[in-house]
Short mmCIF file of C-alpha atoms and ligand atoms in Angstrom, two decimals:
data_model
loop_
_atom_site.label_atom_id
_atom_site.label_comp_id
_atom_site.label_asym_id
_atom_site.label_seq_id
_atom_site.Cartn_x
_atom_site.Cartn_y
_atom_site.Cartn_z
CA MET A 14 30.70 38.91 -19.38
CA PRO A 15 28.02 37.67 -16.92
CA LEU A 16 28.60 38.62 -13.29
CA ILE A 17 27.36 35.30 -11.93
CA PRO A 18 27.82 31.77 -13.32
CA ALA A 19 25.11 30.06 -15.39
CA ALA A 20 25.00 27.12 -12.96
CA LEU A 21 23.99 29.43 -10.11
CA VAL A 22 21.34 31.16 -12.24
CA ASN A 23 19.79 27.86 -13.18
CA LEU A 24 19.76 26.73 -9.55
CA ALA A 25 18.00 29.97 -8.63
CA LEU A 26 15.39 30.07 -11.42
CA PRO A 27 13.06 27.37 -10.02
CA LEU A 28 13.10 29.22 -6.67
CA THR A 29 11.69 32.36 -8.31
CA ARG A 30 8.56 30.55 -9.58
CA PRO A 31 6.50 30.73 -6.37
CA LEU A 32 7.35 34.45 -6.20
CA ALA A 33 6.46 35.20 -9.83
CA ALA A 34 2.96 36.45 -8.97
CA PHE A 35 4.41 39.05 -6.54
CA LEU A 36 7.28 40.32 -8.66
CA ARG A 37 7.24 42.90 -11.42
CA GLU A 38 8.55 41.00 -14.41
CA ASP A 39 10.02 43.98 -16.22
CA VAL A 40 11.94 45.12 -13.12
CA PHE A 41 13.15 41.61 -12.28
CA ASP A 42 14.25 41.02 -15.86
CA TYR A 43 16.04 44.36 -16.10
CA TYR A 44 18.19 43.75 -13.00
CA GLY A 45 18.49 40.04 -13.71
CA ARG A 46 19.93 40.75 -17.16
CA LEU A 47 22.68 42.86 -15.58
CA LEU A 48 23.84 39.80 -13.62
CA HIS A 49 23.33 37.12 -16.26
CA PRO A 50 21.43 36.98 -19.60
CA GLN A 51 19.47 33.91 -18.45
CA LEU A 52 18.30 35.43 -15.16
CA GLN A 53 14.74 36.25 -16.29
CA LEU A 54 11.46 35.65 -14.52
CA ARG A 55 9.67 33.84 -17.35
CA ARG A 56 11.52 34.48 -20.58
CA VAL A 57 13.89 31.81 -21.82
CA PHE A 58 17.38 32.53 -23.09
CA ALA A 59 19.45 29.68 -24.47
CA ARG A 60 23.22 29.73 -24.51
CA LEU A 61 24.89 28.92 -27.80
CA LYS A 62 27.20 25.98 -27.09
CA ALA A 63 28.27 24.92 -30.58
CA ARG A 64 27.73 25.66 -34.23
CA ARG A 65 28.34 23.46 -37.26
CA LEU A 66 27.38 23.18 -40.92
CA GLU A 67 25.03 20.47 -42.19
CA GLY A 68 25.09 20.15 -45.96
CA GLU A 69 26.10 23.35 -47.69
CA ALA A 70 23.18 25.53 -46.72
CA THR A 71 22.23 24.68 -43.15
CA VAL A 72 23.82 25.74 -39.90
CA VAL A 73 23.07 23.74 -36.76
CA LEU A 74 23.17 25.54 -33.42
CA THR A 75 23.49 23.56 -30.21
CA LEU A 76 21.75 25.43 -27.40
CA SER A 77 21.47 25.11 -23.67
CA PRO A 78 18.18 26.74 -22.58
CA SER A 79 17.72 28.17 -19.10
CA ARG A 80 15.61 26.26 -16.60
CA ASN A 81 12.65 28.49 -17.45
CA TRP A 82 12.20 26.30 -20.51
CA ARG A 83 9.66 23.52 -20.08
CA GLY A 84 11.13 21.17 -22.70
CA PHE A 85 9.50 19.89 -25.88
CA ARG A 86 8.00 16.93 -27.63
CA ALA A 87 9.73 15.82 -30.80
CA GLY A 88 8.09 17.52 -33.81
CA GLN A 89 7.05 20.70 -31.96
CA HIS A 90 8.45 24.12 -32.82
CA VAL A 91 9.78 27.09 -30.85
CA ALA A 92 9.92 30.80 -31.59
CA VAL A 93 13.45 32.17 -31.84
CA THR A 94 13.62 35.93 -31.46
CA LEU A 95 16.45 38.23 -32.41
CA GLU A 96 16.66 41.98 -32.18
CA LYS A 97 18.20 43.90 -35.05
CA ASP A 98 18.30 47.71 -35.15
CA GLY A 99 15.68 47.88 -32.42
CA VAL A 100 13.19 45.61 -34.23
CA ARG A 101 12.42 42.16 -32.85
CA HIS A 102 12.28 39.41 -35.47
CA THR A 103 10.80 36.00 -34.69
CA ARG A 104 11.05 32.79 -36.67
CA ARG A 105 10.06 29.26 -35.77
CA TYR A 106 12.34 26.25 -35.74
CA SER A 107 11.94 22.63 -34.67
CA PRO A 108 14.20 21.71 -31.77
CA MET A 109 15.91 18.34 -31.78
CA ARG A 110 17.27 16.42 -28.86
CA ALA A 111 21.07 16.69 -28.52
CA ALA A 112 23.53 15.26 -25.98
CA ASN A 113 23.66 16.42 -22.32
CA GLY A 114 20.12 17.79 -22.19
CA ARG A 115 20.87 20.31 -24.92
CA ILE A 116 18.86 20.99 -28.03
CA GLU A 117 19.74 21.63 -31.65
CA ILE A 118 18.04 23.86 -34.14
CA ALA A 119 18.87 23.76 -37.86
CA ILE A 120 18.63 26.94 -39.88
CA LYS A 121 18.66 26.86 -43.65
CA ARG A 122 19.99 30.02 -45.25
CA LEU A 123 17.23 31.71 -47.19
CA LYS A 124 17.69 34.30 -49.90
CA GLU A 125 16.75 37.62 -48.29
CA GLY A 126 16.03 35.81 -44.98
CA LEU A 127 17.05 38.32 -42.34
CA VAL A 128 16.92 35.99 -39.34
CA SER A 129 18.48 33.03 -41.15
CA SER A 130 21.33 35.26 -42.37
CA LEU A 131 21.92 36.60 -38.86
CA LEU A 132 21.94 33.10 -37.41
CA HIS A 133 24.36 31.94 -40.10
CA GLU A 134 26.75 34.84 -39.86
CA GLU A 135 26.50 36.31 -36.39
CA ALA A 136 25.38 33.50 -34.08
CA ASP A 137 28.79 33.34 -32.38
CA SER A 138 28.64 36.98 -31.42
CA ILE A 139 25.03 36.71 -30.26
CA GLY A 140 25.94 34.25 -27.49
CA TYR A 141 22.41 33.86 -26.13
CA LEU A 142 19.18 33.45 -28.12
CA GLU A 143 15.69 34.08 -26.82
CA ILE A 144 13.45 31.07 -27.40
CA GLY A 145 9.78 30.53 -26.62
CA GLN A 146 8.11 27.53 -25.05
CA ALA A 147 7.52 24.62 -27.44
CA GLU A 148 4.20 24.52 -29.27
CA GLY A 149 2.40 22.39 -31.82
CA ASP A 150 0.64 19.05 -32.06
CA PHE A 151 2.75 17.57 -34.86
CA VAL A 152 4.06 14.94 -32.45
CA LEU A 153 4.37 11.18 -32.14
CA PRO A 154 1.53 9.40 -30.35
CA ASP A 155 2.21 8.01 -26.87
CA THR A 156 1.47 4.51 -28.13
CA LEU A 157 3.62 3.94 -31.15
CA PRO A 158 2.06 2.26 -34.21
CA PRO A 159 3.71 -0.74 -35.91
CA ARG A 160 4.46 1.21 -39.13
CA LEU A 161 5.59 4.81 -39.46
CA LEU A 162 6.03 6.66 -42.73
CA PHE A 163 7.77 10.05 -42.83
CA LEU A 164 7.66 12.40 -45.82
CA ALA A 165 10.01 15.37 -45.63
CA ALA A 166 10.98 18.07 -48.09
CA GLY A 167 13.83 20.52 -47.51
CA SER A 168 13.81 21.99 -44.00
CA GLY A 169 10.84 19.75 -43.24
CA ILE A 170 13.43 17.16 -42.25
CA THR A 171 14.02 18.83 -38.86
CA PRO A 172 10.81 17.87 -37.01
CA ILE A 173 11.02 14.46 -38.69
CA LEU A 174 14.59 13.94 -37.50
CA ALA A 175 13.53 15.08 -34.02
CA MET A 176 10.95 12.26 -34.10
CA LEU A 177 13.48 9.72 -35.40
CA ARG A 178 15.88 10.58 -32.58
CA GLU A 179 13.00 10.22 -30.14
CA LEU A 180 12.08 6.82 -31.61
CA LYS A 181 15.65 5.64 -31.25
CA ALA A 182 15.69 6.78 -27.62
CA ARG A 183 12.43 4.88 -27.03
CA GLY A 184 13.82 1.72 -28.64
CA TYR A 185 11.18 1.63 -31.42
CA GLN A 186 11.15 -1.74 -33.19
CA GLY A 187 8.47 -1.13 -35.87
CA GLU A 188 8.83 -0.44 -39.60
CA LEU A 189 10.25 2.97 -40.51
CA ASN A 190 10.17 4.57 -43.97
CA LEU A 191 11.36 8.03 -44.89
CA LEU A 192 11.00 9.76 -48.27
CA TYR A 193 13.31 12.76 -48.09
CA TYR A 194 13.06 15.33 -50.93
CA GLY A 195 15.63 17.96 -51.79
CA ARG A 196 16.71 19.88 -54.84
CA GLN A 197 20.39 19.02 -54.58
CA ARG A 198 22.12 16.35 -52.55
CA ASN A 199 24.75 18.66 -51.07
CA GLN A 200 22.03 20.98 -49.72
CA MET A 201 20.20 18.21 -47.89
CA ALA A 202 20.91 18.32 -44.15
CA TYR A 203 21.50 15.27 -41.95
CA LEU A 204 21.98 12.77 -44.80
CA ASP A 205 24.88 11.04 -43.02
CA GLU A 206 22.90 10.57 -39.83
CA LEU A 207 19.87 9.28 -41.73
CA ARG A 208 21.95 6.84 -43.78
CA ALA A 209 23.41 5.43 -40.57
CA TYR A 210 20.07 5.22 -38.74
CA PRO A 211 19.46 1.55 -37.87
CA GLY A 212 16.48 -0.06 -39.60
CA LEU A 213 15.35 3.07 -41.46
CA HIS A 214 14.26 2.60 -45.08
CA LEU A 215 15.57 5.90 -46.43
CA HIS A 216 14.60 7.05 -49.92
CA VAL A 217 16.47 10.16 -51.06
CA CYS A 218 14.47 11.90 -53.80
CA LEU A 219 16.16 14.63 -55.82
CA THR A 220 14.10 17.25 -57.56
CA GLY A 221 16.81 19.50 -58.98
CA GLU A 222 19.64 17.24 -60.16
CA GLN A 223 20.36 13.81 -61.60
CA ALA A 224 19.76 10.93 -59.20
CA GLN A 225 22.62 8.50 -58.60
CA ALA A 226 22.47 4.81 -57.71
CA GLY A 227 20.13 4.25 -54.75
CA GLU A 228 18.43 7.64 -55.19
CA GLN A 229 15.14 8.65 -56.80
CA ALA A 230 14.36 11.54 -59.12
CA GLY A 231 11.29 13.74 -59.16
CA ARG A 232 8.74 15.33 -56.90
CA PHE A 233 6.34 13.47 -54.63
CA SER A 234 3.63 11.60 -56.55
CA ALA A 235 1.22 8.77 -55.91
CA ALA A 236 3.12 6.54 -58.37
CA GLN A 237 6.43 7.20 -56.65
CA LEU A 238 4.91 6.51 -53.24
CA ASP A 239 3.47 3.19 -54.45
CA ALA A 240 6.82 2.16 -55.94
CA LEU A 241 8.86 3.02 -52.84
CA VAL A 242 6.46 2.14 -50.01
CA PRO A 243 3.94 -0.45 -51.22
CA LYS A 244 2.46 -0.75 -47.72
CA ALA A 245 1.89 2.97 -47.13
CA GLU A 246 -1.81 2.45 -46.42
CA GLY A 247 -2.32 1.87 -42.73
CA SER A 248 0.97 3.50 -41.71
CA ALA A 249 0.93 6.46 -39.37
CA VAL A 250 2.22 9.23 -41.62
CA PHE A 251 3.99 12.50 -40.81
CA ALA A 252 4.62 14.91 -43.69
CA CYS A 253 6.52 18.19 -43.41
CA GLY A 254 7.72 20.58 -46.08
CA SER A 255 6.55 23.59 -48.04
CA HIS A 256 2.84 24.26 -48.34
CA GLY A 257 2.84 22.94 -51.93
CA PHE A 258 4.49 19.71 -50.78
CA THR A 259 2.05 18.99 -47.95
CA GLU A 260 -0.87 19.86 -50.24
CA ALA A 261 0.34 17.27 -52.77
CA VAL A 262 0.59 14.64 -50.02
CA GLN A 263 -2.85 15.51 -48.65
CA ALA A 264 -4.36 15.24 -52.11
CA VAL A 265 -3.14 11.63 -52.47
CA TRP A 266 -4.44 10.65 -49.03
CA GLN A 267 -7.80 12.32 -49.67
CA GLN A 268 -8.19 10.76 -53.11
CA ARG A 269 -7.57 7.31 -51.68
CA GLY A 270 -9.60 7.83 -48.51
CA TRP A 271 -6.61 6.87 -46.35
CA GLN A 272 -6.41 7.89 -42.69
CA GLY A 273 -3.54 8.62 -40.34
CA LEU A 274 -1.87 11.58 -42.06
CA ALA A 275 -0.47 14.48 -40.03
CA CYS A 276 0.95 17.45 -41.97
CA GLU A 277 2.95 20.50 -41.04
CA SER A 278 4.19 23.09 -43.47
CA PHE A 279 6.80 25.78 -42.94
CA THR A 280 5.89 28.13 -45.77
CA PRO A 281 2.73 30.22 -45.92
CA PRO A 282 0.04 29.06 -48.30
CA THR A 283 -0.74 31.08 -51.39
CA TRP A 284 -4.05 32.71 -50.68
CA HIS A 285 -6.58 32.76 -53.51
CA LEU A 286 -8.39 36.04 -53.15
CA GLU A 287 -11.45 36.50 -55.27
CA ASP A 288 -11.38 40.27 -55.66
CA ASP A 289 -8.95 43.14 -55.41
CA LYS A 290 -10.86 46.31 -54.63
CA PRO A 291 -9.41 49.55 -53.23
CA VAL A 292 -9.95 50.25 -49.50
CA THR A 293 -8.52 52.65 -46.93
CA LEU A 294 -6.29 51.29 -44.19
CA THR A 295 -5.88 53.46 -41.10
CA PHE A 296 -2.95 52.74 -38.81
CA ALA A 297 -4.16 54.62 -35.77
CA ARG A 298 -1.04 54.74 -33.61
CA ALA A 299 1.20 55.60 -36.57
CA ARG A 300 -1.40 58.25 -37.55
CA ARG A 301 -1.32 57.15 -41.14
CA GLN A 302 -4.08 56.55 -43.63
CA LEU A 303 -3.05 54.53 -46.65
CA ALA A 304 -4.47 53.11 -49.82
CA GLY A 305 -5.05 49.39 -49.42
CA ARG A 306 -6.76 46.62 -51.34
CA THR A 307 -8.88 43.62 -50.55
CA GLY A 308 -6.55 41.30 -52.47
CA GLY A 309 -3.68 41.07 -49.97
CA THR A 310 -2.98 40.39 -46.31
CA LEU A 311 -2.85 43.30 -43.89
CA LEU A 312 0.72 42.30 -43.00
CA GLU A 313 2.07 42.52 -46.54
CA GLN A 314 0.20 45.77 -47.15
CA ALA A 315 1.52 47.35 -43.94
CA GLU A 316 5.05 46.30 -44.90
CA ALA A 317 4.63 47.57 -48.46
CA HIS A 318 3.87 50.98 -46.95
CA GLY A 319 7.07 50.92 -44.90
CA LEU A 320 5.53 49.94 -41.55
CA LYS A 321 7.28 47.24 -39.56
CA PRO A 322 4.74 45.25 -37.56
CA ALA A 323 6.29 42.31 -35.68
CA SER A 324 5.90 39.06 -37.58
CA GLY A 325 7.22 35.53 -37.55
CA CYS A 326 5.73 32.52 -39.34
CA ARG A 327 3.49 34.54 -41.71
CA MET A 328 0.97 31.69 -41.69
CA GLY A 329 -1.12 32.17 -38.57
CA ILE A 330 0.79 29.92 -36.20
CA CYS A 331 3.02 31.99 -33.96
CA ASN A 332 0.71 34.92 -33.04
CA THR A 333 3.62 37.37 -33.36
CA CYS A 334 1.63 39.61 -35.71
CA THR A 335 -1.44 39.77 -33.45
CA CYS A 336 -2.99 43.23 -33.31
CA GLN A 337 -6.27 44.92 -32.44
CA LYS A 338 -8.61 45.81 -35.26
CA ARG A 339 -10.54 48.81 -34.00
CA GLU A 340 -13.15 48.80 -36.72
CA GLY A 341 -13.95 47.53 -40.22
CA ALA A 342 -14.66 44.23 -41.94
CA VAL A 343 -11.90 41.68 -42.44
CA ARG A 344 -11.66 38.17 -43.85
CA ASP A 345 -9.83 35.26 -42.18
CA LEU A 346 -8.04 33.82 -45.21
CA ARG A 347 -7.85 30.30 -43.80
CA THR A 348 -11.58 29.95 -43.22
CA GLY A 349 -13.00 32.65 -45.51
CA GLU A 350 -15.03 33.95 -42.55
CA ILE A 351 -15.81 37.68 -42.53
CA SER A 352 -15.85 39.53 -39.23
CA THR A 353 -17.07 43.05 -38.58
CA LYS A 354 -16.67 43.10 -34.77
CA PRO A 355 -15.06 46.23 -33.33
CA ASP A 356 -12.00 45.92 -31.07
CA GLU A 357 -11.20 42.45 -32.21
CA THR A 358 -7.85 40.64 -32.02
CA ILE A 359 -6.63 39.58 -35.46
CA ARG A 360 -3.47 38.13 -36.98
CA LEU A 361 -2.26 40.43 -39.72
CA CYS A 362 -0.62 37.65 -41.77
CA ILE A 363 -3.83 35.69 -42.36
CA THR A 364 -6.28 38.57 -42.55
CA ALA A 365 -7.33 40.65 -45.55
CA PRO A 366 -9.52 43.75 -45.45
CA VAL A 367 -13.01 43.50 -46.92
CA GLY A 368 -13.64 47.24 -46.59
CA ASN A 369 -12.03 50.20 -44.85
CA VAL A 370 -10.22 49.09 -41.70
CA VAL A 371 -8.78 50.87 -38.65
CA LEU A 372 -5.93 49.06 -36.92
CA ASP A 373 -4.31 49.74 -33.56
CA LEU A 374 -0.88 49.95 -35.12
S1 LIG B 23 3.34 36.06 -38.30
FE1 LIG B 23 2.93 34.24 -37.17
S2 LIG B 23 0.79 34.40 -36.82
FE2 LIG B 23 1.22 36.04 -38.15
#
């Protein structure tokens, strides 16, 4: 039970900002936490205000962040960090505007998803969640175009819905189309809200069960796009879903030479590694030397050997897995670039060894 009320903490937080340069953050945070979980110099803790189910697989948490939070633009994402058995776990979610200055995040339960399971089962007992500042440039432009086309698959609906809520708040009068893909209808979150959204041309596309009247069947394809949105060319387009989904959308836009597509994916790409040779991985702080290979990321190899480096998105976005490479050659899997610099900062989830590597882990 906090010793001081949240209202007082949030009145006080802006007053600490001019002093931040003179205070020791760890000391301030330690004593602040004893008085109230949100009394932190820079870190943001959000209070869980409500929890509800959306569809059969998604839980929606309504959160009230402390005044250390700088807000967000619809479509951005935030890091949510939980501690379990002394290990911090971070995942990224797209916040959505909710009533009274609060935000919502939607968490789909994933098989073997530690954080999603905790947030589904134990959110009530957690009470406060640590969230990061909002990041990302998957956002609406300041000047809104006359036609907007949204393509969402699965959990990709959350940044899209954040944008739709934003558009409603801004009184958008242009043309709005949404193709929303899901395996099964009862697992698709926010269908009721989307069906009631004024002026939205909603196309529900089912990939794992029979479509009913007013629904479509099958995965995203150029033919389906043409049939559902004949004027897609020239629309500003936002696509969000798994890596495979956004790749399929990009391929159509590239093939046709269309502009105006912004994509965001929430699953890591499958890396195509040309070779798989044996190397030695040295984890200097753990004092361990292990057999590695060039055909896998440093993160998955460290985990396979029982190490637990911090990680979040697993696709090079959140920087949670950042670590120092002391020596050795590594490849950035997004660009293919090889680097041999000593004492270099790398992200373990998007880096593969090219030869023997020493890591500050
Ligand atoms: S886990 Fe997010 S950047 Fe590596």
